[in-house]
Amino acid sequence: SQQGEEDPQALSIQEGENATMNCSYKTSINNLQWYRQNSGRGLVHLILIRSNEREKHSGRLRVTLDTSKKSSSLLITASRAADTASYFCATGTQGGSEKLVFGKGMKLTVNP
Amino acid sequence: NAGVMQNPRHLVRRRGQEARLRCSPMKGHSHVYWYRQLPEEGLKFMVYLQKENIIDESGMPKERFSAEFPKEGPSILRIQQVVRGDSAAYFCASSPQDSVRRYFGPGTRLLVL
């Protein structure tokens, strides 16, 4: 299975601190995406990084990808209470990304 | 531009009944995906459809589950003879052609009594 696994499974920080989440996967991928899910809601796409990219930024988000280690990290800088949510990585396979495979997710709590 | 719509948002069924979940993709999106999420779990892929075609149903249970995306109207996920283990949140996502990004609906929470 190429299912991504997020690490840690839960993280609690104070507002203003940075939060780092890691994702590991098992097989070759075409792209890796990060999604956020607020409690009781659907998933919201945050950022996508392709297999030929190493780092991307979007606002307070920074994602890295190391294909040699089959891992990715998502950094949220200057966290806010509104960042409290579950975060999922999802991998798309080479030759077709129709079947995005999601990890189990990581629960981030940002305390005000 | 309205997002992905799902209804109902909550559905309660007794064992043995049928559940019908509807999904209207975003305007202009021709690809629909269904996922199931159990409590405290990630999303499990079920099926990928385009208009009038099932492209990949490798995540669908072999029995009782079916999906369609007709030429007109929403995509339907149908679960026949529901059992308690079917209780979960079912999410629909859509995407335009040649896009790897998914746009998710709010989900339907199915509870089987």
PDB file of C-alpha atoms in Angstrom:
ATOM      1  CA  SER A   1       0.000   0.000   0.000  1.00  0.00           C
ATOM      2  CA  GLN A   2       1.223   3.491  -0.711  1.00  0.00           C
ATOM      3  CA  GLN A   3      -0.918   5.004   2.012  1.00  0.00           C
ATOM      4  CA  GLY A   4       0.654   8.032   3.593  1.00  0.00           C
ATOM      5  CA  GLU A   5       1.157   8.089   7.302  1.00  0.00           C
ATOM      6  CA  GLU A   6       1.223  11.357   9.181  1.00  0.00           C
ATOM      7  CA  ASP A   7       3.448  11.901  12.149  1.00  0.00           C
ATOM      8  CA  PRO A   8       2.803  12.865  14.889  1.00  0.00           C
ATOM      9  CA  GLN A   9      -0.789  11.706  15.146  1.00  0.00           C
ATOM     10  CA  ALA A  10      -1.651  14.596  17.433  1.00  0.00           C
ATOM     11  CA  LEU A  11       0.036  17.881  18.203  1.00  0.00           C
ATOM     12  CA  SER A  12      -0.897  20.605  20.658  1.00  0.00           C
ATOM     13  CA  ILE A  13       0.839  23.986  20.518  1.00  0.00           C
ATOM     14  CA  GLN A  14       0.354  27.570  21.579  1.00  0.00           C
ATOM     15  CA  GLU A  15      -0.804  30.293  19.256  1.00  0.00           C
ATOM     16  CA  GLY A  16       2.125  31.870  17.473  1.00  0.00           C
ATOM     17  CA  GLU A  17       4.267  28.744  17.493  1.00  0.00           C
ATOM     18  CA  ASN A  18       5.133  26.777  14.368  1.00  0.00           C
ATOM     19  CA  ALA A  19       3.621  23.380  13.673  1.00  0.00           C
ATOM     20  CA  THR A  20       5.389  20.701  11.658  1.00  0.00           C
ATOM     21  CA  MET A  21       3.663  17.605  10.358  1.00  0.00           C
ATOM     22  CA  ASN A  22       5.367  14.770   8.559  1.00  0.00           C
ATOM     23  CA  CYS A  23       4.061  12.308   6.023  1.00  0.00           C
ATOM     24  CA  SER A  24       5.716   9.107   4.854  1.00  0.00           C
ATOM     25  CA  TYR A  25       4.609   6.910   1.982  1.00  0.00           C
ATOM     26  CA  LYS A  26       5.719   3.658   0.426  1.00  0.00           C
ATOM     27  CA  THR A  27       5.634   3.726  -3.370  1.00  0.00           C
ATOM     28  CA  SER A  28       6.543   6.112  -6.189  1.00  0.00           C
ATOM     29  CA  ILE A  29       4.223   9.048  -6.526  1.00  0.00           C
ATOM     30  CA  ASN A  30       3.287  11.676  -9.073  1.00  0.00           C
ATOM     31  CA  ASN A  31       2.262  14.287  -6.551  1.00  0.00           C
ATOM     32  CA  LEU A  32       1.544  14.767  -2.881  1.00  0.00           C
ATOM     33  CA  GLN A  33      -1.201  16.971  -1.492  1.00  0.00           C
ATOM     34  CA  TRP A  34      -2.108  18.261   1.935  1.00  0.00           C
ATOM     35  CA  TYR A  35      -5.697  18.764   3.040  1.00  0.00           C
ATOM     36  CA  ARG A  36      -7.294  20.188   6.158  1.00  0.00           C
ATOM     37  CA  GLN A  37     -10.505  18.995   7.765  1.00  0.00           C
ATOM     38  CA  ASN A  38     -12.319  20.940  10.422  1.00  0.00           C
ATOM     39  CA  SER A  39     -14.455  18.885  12.779  1.00  0.00           C
ATOM     40  CA  GLY A  40     -17.587  17.655  11.047  1.00  0.00           C
ATOM     41  CA  ARG A  41     -16.679  19.211   7.721  1.00  0.00           C
ATOM     42  CA  GLY A  42     -15.317  18.159   4.354  1.00  0.00           C
ATOM     43  CA  LEU A  43     -11.682  18.379   3.350  1.00  0.00           C
ATOM     44  CA  VAL A  44     -10.141  21.562   2.037  1.00  0.00           C
ATOM     45  CA  HIS A  45      -7.160  21.462  -0.292  1.00  0.00           C
ATOM     46  CA  LEU A  46      -4.143  23.322   1.084  1.00  0.00           C
ATOM     47  CA  ILE A  47      -1.199  22.742  -1.187  1.00  0.00           C
ATOM     48  CA  LEU A  48       0.102  20.378  -3.852  1.00  0.00           C
ATOM     49  CA  ILE A  49       3.691  19.462  -4.574  1.00  0.00           C
ATOM     50  CA  ARG A  50       4.753  17.453  -7.609  1.00  0.00           C
ATOM     51  CA  SER A  51       7.370  14.727  -7.555  1.00  0.00           C
ATOM     52  CA  ASN A  52       9.894  16.918  -9.377  1.00  0.00           C
ATOM     53  CA  GLU A  53       9.566  19.713  -6.809  1.00  0.00           C
ATOM     54  CA  ARG A  54      11.343  19.918  -3.468  1.00  0.00           C
ATOM     55  CA  GLU A  55       9.661  22.832  -1.731  1.00  0.00           C
ATOM     56  CA  LYS A  56       6.590  25.032  -2.106  1.00  0.00           C
ATOM     57  CA  HIS A  57       5.162  27.930  -0.187  1.00  0.00           C
ATOM     58  CA  SER A  58       1.651  29.255   0.163  1.00  0.00           C
ATOM     59  CA  GLY A  59       1.080  32.005   2.710  1.00  0.00           C
ATOM     60  CA  ARG A  60       1.988  30.590   6.125  1.00  0.00           C
ATOM     61  CA  LEU A  61       2.351  27.095   4.674  1.00  0.00           C
ATOM     62  CA  ARG A  62       5.585  25.501   3.571  1.00  0.00           C
ATOM     63  CA  VAL A  63       5.723  21.980   2.207  1.00  0.00           C
ATOM     64  CA  THR A  64       8.795  19.944   1.378  1.00  0.00           C
ATOM     65  CA  LEU A  65       9.129  16.683  -0.482  1.00  0.00           C
ATOM     66  CA  ASP A  66      11.999  14.213  -0.325  1.00  0.00           C
ATOM     67  CA  THR A  67      11.325  11.464  -2.852  1.00  0.00           C
ATOM     68  CA  SER A  68      14.489   9.578  -1.883  1.00  0.00           C
ATOM     69  CA  LYS A  69      13.148   9.211   1.665  1.00  0.00           C
ATOM     70  CA  LYS A  70       9.533   9.001   0.514  1.00  0.00           C
ATOM     71  CA  SER A  71       8.529  11.706   2.927  1.00  0.00           C
ATOM     72  CA  SER A  72       6.988  15.151   3.042  1.00  0.00           C
ATOM     73  CA  SER A  73       6.568  17.762   5.713  1.00  0.00           C
ATOM     74  CA  LEU A  74       4.054  20.550   6.172  1.00  0.00           C
ATOM     75  CA  LEU A  75       5.074  23.560   8.207  1.00  0.00           C
ATOM     76  CA  ILE A  76       2.510  26.059   9.452  1.00  0.00           C
ATOM     77  CA  THR A  77       4.197  29.196  10.732  1.00  0.00           C
ATOM     78  CA  ALA A  78       2.801  31.605  13.314  1.00  0.00           C
ATOM     79  CA  SER A  79      -0.112  29.307  14.079  1.00  0.00           C
ATOM     80  CA  ARG A  80      -3.556  30.603  14.972  1.00  0.00           C
ATOM     81  CA  ALA A  81      -6.413  29.075  16.917  1.00  0.00           C
ATOM     82  CA  ALA A  82      -8.276  28.818  13.603  1.00  0.00           C
ATOM     83  CA  ASP A  83      -5.605  26.379  12.374  1.00  0.00           C
ATOM     84  CA  THR A  84      -7.015  23.792  14.787  1.00  0.00           C
ATOM     85  CA  ALA A  85      -8.079  20.914  12.543  1.00  0.00           C
ATOM     86  CA  SER A  86      -7.061  17.517  11.242  1.00  0.00           C
ATOM     87  CA  TYR A  87      -4.470  17.492   8.487  1.00  0.00           C
ATOM     88  CA  PHE A  88      -4.132  14.771   5.876  1.00  0.00           C
ATOM     89  CA  CYS A  89      -1.525  14.026   3.277  1.00  0.00           C
ATOM     90  CA  ALA A  90      -2.657  12.346   0.084  1.00  0.00           C
ATOM     91  CA  THR A  91      -0.540  10.764  -2.618  1.00  0.00           C
ATOM     92  CA  GLY A  92      -1.244  10.428  -6.309  1.00  0.00           C
ATOM     93  CA  THR A  93       0.427   7.677  -8.301  1.00  0.00           C
ATOM     94  CA  GLN A  94       2.502   8.002 -11.423  1.00  0.00           C
ATOM     95  CA  GLY A  95       0.632   7.498 -14.648  1.00  0.00           C
ATOM     96  CA  GLY A  96      -2.659   8.539 -13.164  1.00  0.00           C
ATOM     97  CA  SER A  97      -3.689  10.347 -10.045  1.00  0.00           C
ATOM     98  CA  GLU A  98      -7.321   9.468 -10.022  1.00  0.00           C
ATOM     99  CA  LYS A  99      -7.119   7.391  -6.877  1.00  0.00           C
ATOM    100  CA  LEU A 100      -5.666   9.752  -4.296  1.00  0.00           C
ATOM    101  CA  VAL A 101      -4.649   7.740  -1.244  1.00  0.00           C
ATOM    102  CA  PHE A 102      -5.085   9.486   2.094  1.00  0.00           C
ATOM    103  CA  GLY A 103      -3.272   8.987   5.345  1.00  0.00           C
ATOM    104  CA  LYS A 104      -5.081   8.648   8.660  1.00  0.00           C
ATOM    105  CA  GLY A 105      -4.517  12.272   9.505  1.00  0.00           C
ATOM    106  CA  MET A 106      -2.967  14.317  12.240  1.00  0.00           C
ATOM    107  CA  LYS A 107      -4.938  16.349  14.746  1.00  0.00           C
ATOM    108  CA  LEU A 108      -3.517  19.804  15.417  1.00  0.00           C
ATOM    109  CA  THR A 109      -4.738  21.839  18.365  1.00  0.00           C
ATOM    110  CA  VAL A 110      -3.646  25.458  18.619  1.00  0.00           C
ATOM    111  CA  ASN A 111      -4.336  26.886  22.050  1.00  0.00           C
ATOM    112  CA  PRO A 112      -5.110  30.610  22.279  1.00  0.00           C
TER     113      PRO A 112
ATOM    114  CA  ASN B   1     -19.762  29.213  -8.231  1.00  0.00           C
ATOM    115  CA  ALA B   2     -21.320  26.817  -5.759  1.00  0.00           C
ATOM    116  CA  GLY B   3     -19.081  24.158  -4.293  1.00  0.00           C
ATOM    117  CA  VAL B   4     -19.681  20.441  -4.253  1.00  0.00           C
ATOM    118  CA  MET B   5     -23.127  19.737  -2.851  1.00  0.00           C
ATOM    119  CA  GLN B   6     -24.078  16.627  -0.961  1.00  0.00           C
ATOM    120  CA  ASN B   7     -27.410  15.617   0.449  1.00  0.00           C
ATOM    121  CA  PRO B   8     -28.654  14.646   2.799  1.00  0.00           C
ATOM    122  CA  ARG B   9     -26.107  15.852   5.319  1.00  0.00           C
ATOM    123  CA  HIS B  10     -27.313  13.312   7.854  1.00  0.00           C
ATOM    124  CA  LEU B  11     -29.106  10.049   7.174  1.00  0.00           C
ATOM    125  CA  VAL B  12     -30.434   7.529   9.657  1.00  0.00           C
ATOM    126  CA  ARG B  13     -31.389   4.077   8.475  1.00  0.00           C
ATOM    127  CA  ARG B  14     -32.362   0.827  10.164  1.00  0.00           C
ATOM    128  CA  ARG B  15     -30.549  -2.356   9.312  1.00  0.00           C
ATOM    129  CA  GLY B  16     -31.791  -3.797   6.043  1.00  0.00           C
ATOM    130  CA  GLN B  17     -32.968  -0.495   4.568  1.00  0.00           C
ATOM    131  CA  GLU B  18     -31.464   1.276   1.585  1.00  0.00           C
ATOM    132  CA  ALA B  19     -29.382   4.442   1.715  1.00  0.00           C
ATOM    133  CA  ARG B  20     -29.082   6.842  -1.222  1.00  0.00           C
ATOM    134  CA  LEU B  21     -26.458   9.540  -1.082  1.00  0.00           C
ATOM    135  CA  ARG B  22     -26.369  12.317  -3.661  1.00  0.00           C
ATOM    136  CA  CYS B  23     -23.540  14.459  -4.905  1.00  0.00           C
ATOM    137  CA  SER B  24     -23.626  17.383  -7.291  1.00  0.00           C
ATOM    138  CA  PRO B  25     -20.129  18.276  -8.487  1.00  0.00           C
ATOM    139  CA  MET B  26     -18.890  21.784  -8.974  1.00  0.00           C
ATOM    140  CA  LYS B  27     -19.967  23.392 -12.210  1.00  0.00           C
ATOM    141  CA  GLY B  28     -17.692  22.358 -15.026  1.00  0.00           C
ATOM    142  CA  HIS B  29     -16.295  19.339 -13.201  1.00  0.00           C
ATOM    143  CA  SER B  30     -16.670  16.067 -15.040  1.00  0.00           C
ATOM    144  CA  HIS B  31     -14.979  13.744 -12.535  1.00  0.00           C
ATOM    145  CA  VAL B  32     -16.574  12.523  -9.313  1.00  0.00           C
ATOM    146  CA  TYR B  33     -15.015  10.497  -6.521  1.00  0.00           C
ATOM    147  CA  TRP B  34     -16.586   8.898  -3.467  1.00  0.00           C
ATOM    148  CA  TYR B  35     -14.707   8.327  -0.220  1.00  0.00           C
ATOM    149  CA  ARG B  36     -15.695   6.788   3.106  1.00  0.00           C
ATOM    150  CA  GLN B  37     -14.364   7.962   6.437  1.00  0.00           C
ATOM    151  CA  LEU B  38     -14.714   6.033   9.652  1.00  0.00           C
ATOM    152  CA  PRO B  39     -14.347   7.885  12.983  1.00  0.00           C
ATOM    153  CA  GLU B  40     -10.748   8.952  13.661  1.00  0.00           C
ATOM    154  CA  GLU B  41      -9.658   7.478  10.325  1.00  0.00           C
ATOM    155  CA  GLY B  42      -8.515   8.839   7.000  1.00  0.00           C
ATOM    156  CA  LEU B  43     -10.532   8.722   3.828  1.00  0.00           C
ATOM    157  CA  LYS B  44     -10.785   5.459   1.935  1.00  0.00           C
ATOM    158  CA  PHE B  45     -11.274   5.666  -1.812  1.00  0.00           C
ATOM    159  CA  MET B  46     -14.404   3.931  -3.045  1.00  0.00           C
ATOM    160  CA  VAL B  47     -15.129   4.807  -6.651  1.00  0.00           C
ATOM    161  CA  TYR B  48     -14.214   7.216  -9.451  1.00  0.00           C
ATOM    162  CA  LEU B  49     -16.782   8.126 -12.079  1.00  0.00           C
ATOM    163  CA  GLN B  50     -17.127  10.288 -15.129  1.00  0.00           C
ATOM    164  CA  LYS B  51     -20.435  11.039 -16.802  1.00  0.00           C
ATOM    165  CA  GLU B  52     -22.191   7.723 -17.471  1.00  0.00           C
ATOM    166  CA  ASN B  53     -19.011   5.741 -16.788  1.00  0.00           C
ATOM    167  CA  ILE B  54     -17.460   4.027 -13.808  1.00  0.00           C
ATOM    168  CA  ILE B  55     -13.723   4.441 -14.248  1.00  0.00           C
ATOM    169  CA  ASP B  56     -12.373   2.812 -11.084  1.00  0.00           C
ATOM    170  CA  GLU B  57     -14.465   0.999  -8.491  1.00  0.00           C
ATOM    171  CA  SER B  58     -11.627  -0.872  -6.844  1.00  0.00           C
ATOM    172  CA  GLY B  59     -12.527   0.534  -3.420  1.00  0.00           C
ATOM    173  CA  MET B  60     -16.176  -0.434  -3.525  1.00  0.00           C
ATOM    174  CA  PRO B  61     -17.356  -3.434  -1.528  1.00  0.00           C
ATOM    175  CA  LYS B  62     -18.381  -6.160  -3.940  1.00  0.00           C
ATOM    176  CA  GLU B  63     -21.908  -6.453  -2.615  1.00  0.00           C
ATOM    177  CA  ARG B  64     -24.654  -4.003  -1.681  1.00  0.00           C
ATOM    178  CA  PHE B  65     -22.790  -0.899  -2.899  1.00  0.00           C
ATOM    179  CA  SER B  66     -23.264   0.754  -6.267  1.00  0.00           C
ATOM    180  CA  ALA B  67     -22.594   4.159  -7.770  1.00  0.00           C
ATOM    181  CA  GLU B  68     -23.683   6.048 -10.831  1.00  0.00           C
ATOM    182  CA  PHE B  69     -23.132   9.409 -12.441  1.00  0.00           C
ATOM    183  CA  PRO B  70     -25.849   9.869 -15.057  1.00  0.00           C
ATOM    184  CA  LYS B  71     -25.749  12.236 -17.987  1.00  0.00           C
ATOM    185  CA  GLU B  72     -28.184  14.492 -16.176  1.00  0.00           C
ATOM    186  CA  GLY B  73     -28.421  14.927 -12.444  1.00  0.00           C
ATOM    187  CA  PRO B  74     -26.236  14.179  -9.455  1.00  0.00           C
ATOM    188  CA  SER B  75     -24.009  11.232  -8.761  1.00  0.00           C
ATOM    189  CA  ILE B  76     -25.668   8.640  -6.529  1.00  0.00           C
ATOM    190  CA  LEU B  77     -24.025   6.275  -4.075  1.00  0.00           C
ATOM    191  CA  ARG B  78     -26.468   3.538  -3.183  1.00  0.00           C
ATOM    192  CA  ILE B  79     -26.108   1.135  -0.293  1.00  0.00           C
ATOM    193  CA  GLN B  80     -28.607  -1.685  -0.156  1.00  0.00           C
ATOM    194  CA  GLN B  81     -29.524  -3.647   2.962  1.00  0.00           C
ATOM    195  CA  VAL B  82     -27.421  -1.459   5.220  1.00  0.00           C
ATOM    196  CA  VAL B  83     -25.616  -2.928   8.214  1.00  0.00           C
ATOM    197  CA  ARG B  84     -24.217  -1.187  11.290  1.00  0.00           C
ATOM    198  CA  GLY B  85     -20.726  -1.352   9.836  1.00  0.00           C
ATOM    199  CA  ASP B  86     -21.846   0.978   7.030  1.00  0.00           C
ATOM    200  CA  SER B  87     -22.145   3.819   9.544  1.00  0.00           C
ATOM    201  CA  ALA B  88     -19.586   6.395   8.435  1.00  0.00           C
ATOM    202  CA  ALA B  89     -19.157   9.745   6.771  1.00  0.00           C
ATOM    203  CA  TYR B  90     -19.312   9.536   2.998  1.00  0.00           C
ATOM    204  CA  PHE B  91     -17.572  12.289   1.087  1.00  0.00           C
ATOM    205  CA  CYS B  92     -17.887  13.181  -2.527  1.00  0.00           C
ATOM    206  CA  ALA B  93     -15.201  15.108  -4.366  1.00  0.00           C
ATOM    207  CA  SER B  94     -15.046  16.466  -7.884  1.00  0.00           C
ATOM    208  CA  SER B  95     -12.388  17.754 -10.200  1.00  0.00           C
ATOM    209  CA  PRO B  96     -12.182  19.160 -13.699  1.00  0.00           C
ATOM    210  CA  GLN B  97     -10.526  17.124 -16.413  1.00  0.00           C
ATOM    211  CA  ASP B  98      -6.746  16.834 -16.137  1.00  0.00           C
ATOM    212  CA  SER B  99      -6.624  18.135 -12.573  1.00  0.00           C
ATOM    213  CA  VAL B 100      -5.165  16.243  -9.645  1.00  0.00           C
ATOM    214  CA  ARG B 101      -6.710  18.522  -7.035  1.00  0.00           C
ATOM    215  CA  ARG B 102      -9.967  17.443  -5.390  1.00  0.00           C
ATOM    216  CA  TYR B 103     -12.822  19.661  -4.262  1.00  0.00           C
ATOM    217  CA  PHE B 104     -14.740  18.040  -1.442  1.00  0.00           C
ATOM    218  CA  GLY B 105     -18.347  18.280  -0.413  1.00  0.00           C
ATOM    219  CA  PRO B 106     -19.430  18.560   3.234  1.00  0.00           C
ATOM    220  CA  GLY B 107     -20.191  14.853   3.469  1.00  0.00           C
ATOM    221  CA  THR B 108     -23.171  12.711   4.377  1.00  0.00           C
ATOM    222  CA  ARG B 109     -23.098  11.145   7.813  1.00  0.00           C
ATOM    223  CA  LEU B 110     -24.864   7.806   7.706  1.00  0.00           C
ATOM    224  CA  LEU B 111     -25.990   6.178  10.928  1.00  0.00           C
ATOM    225  CA  VAL B 112     -27.363   2.663  10.809  1.00  0.00           C
ATOM    226  CA  LEU B 113     -29.409   1.672  13.824  1.00  0.00           C
TER     227      LEU B 113
END
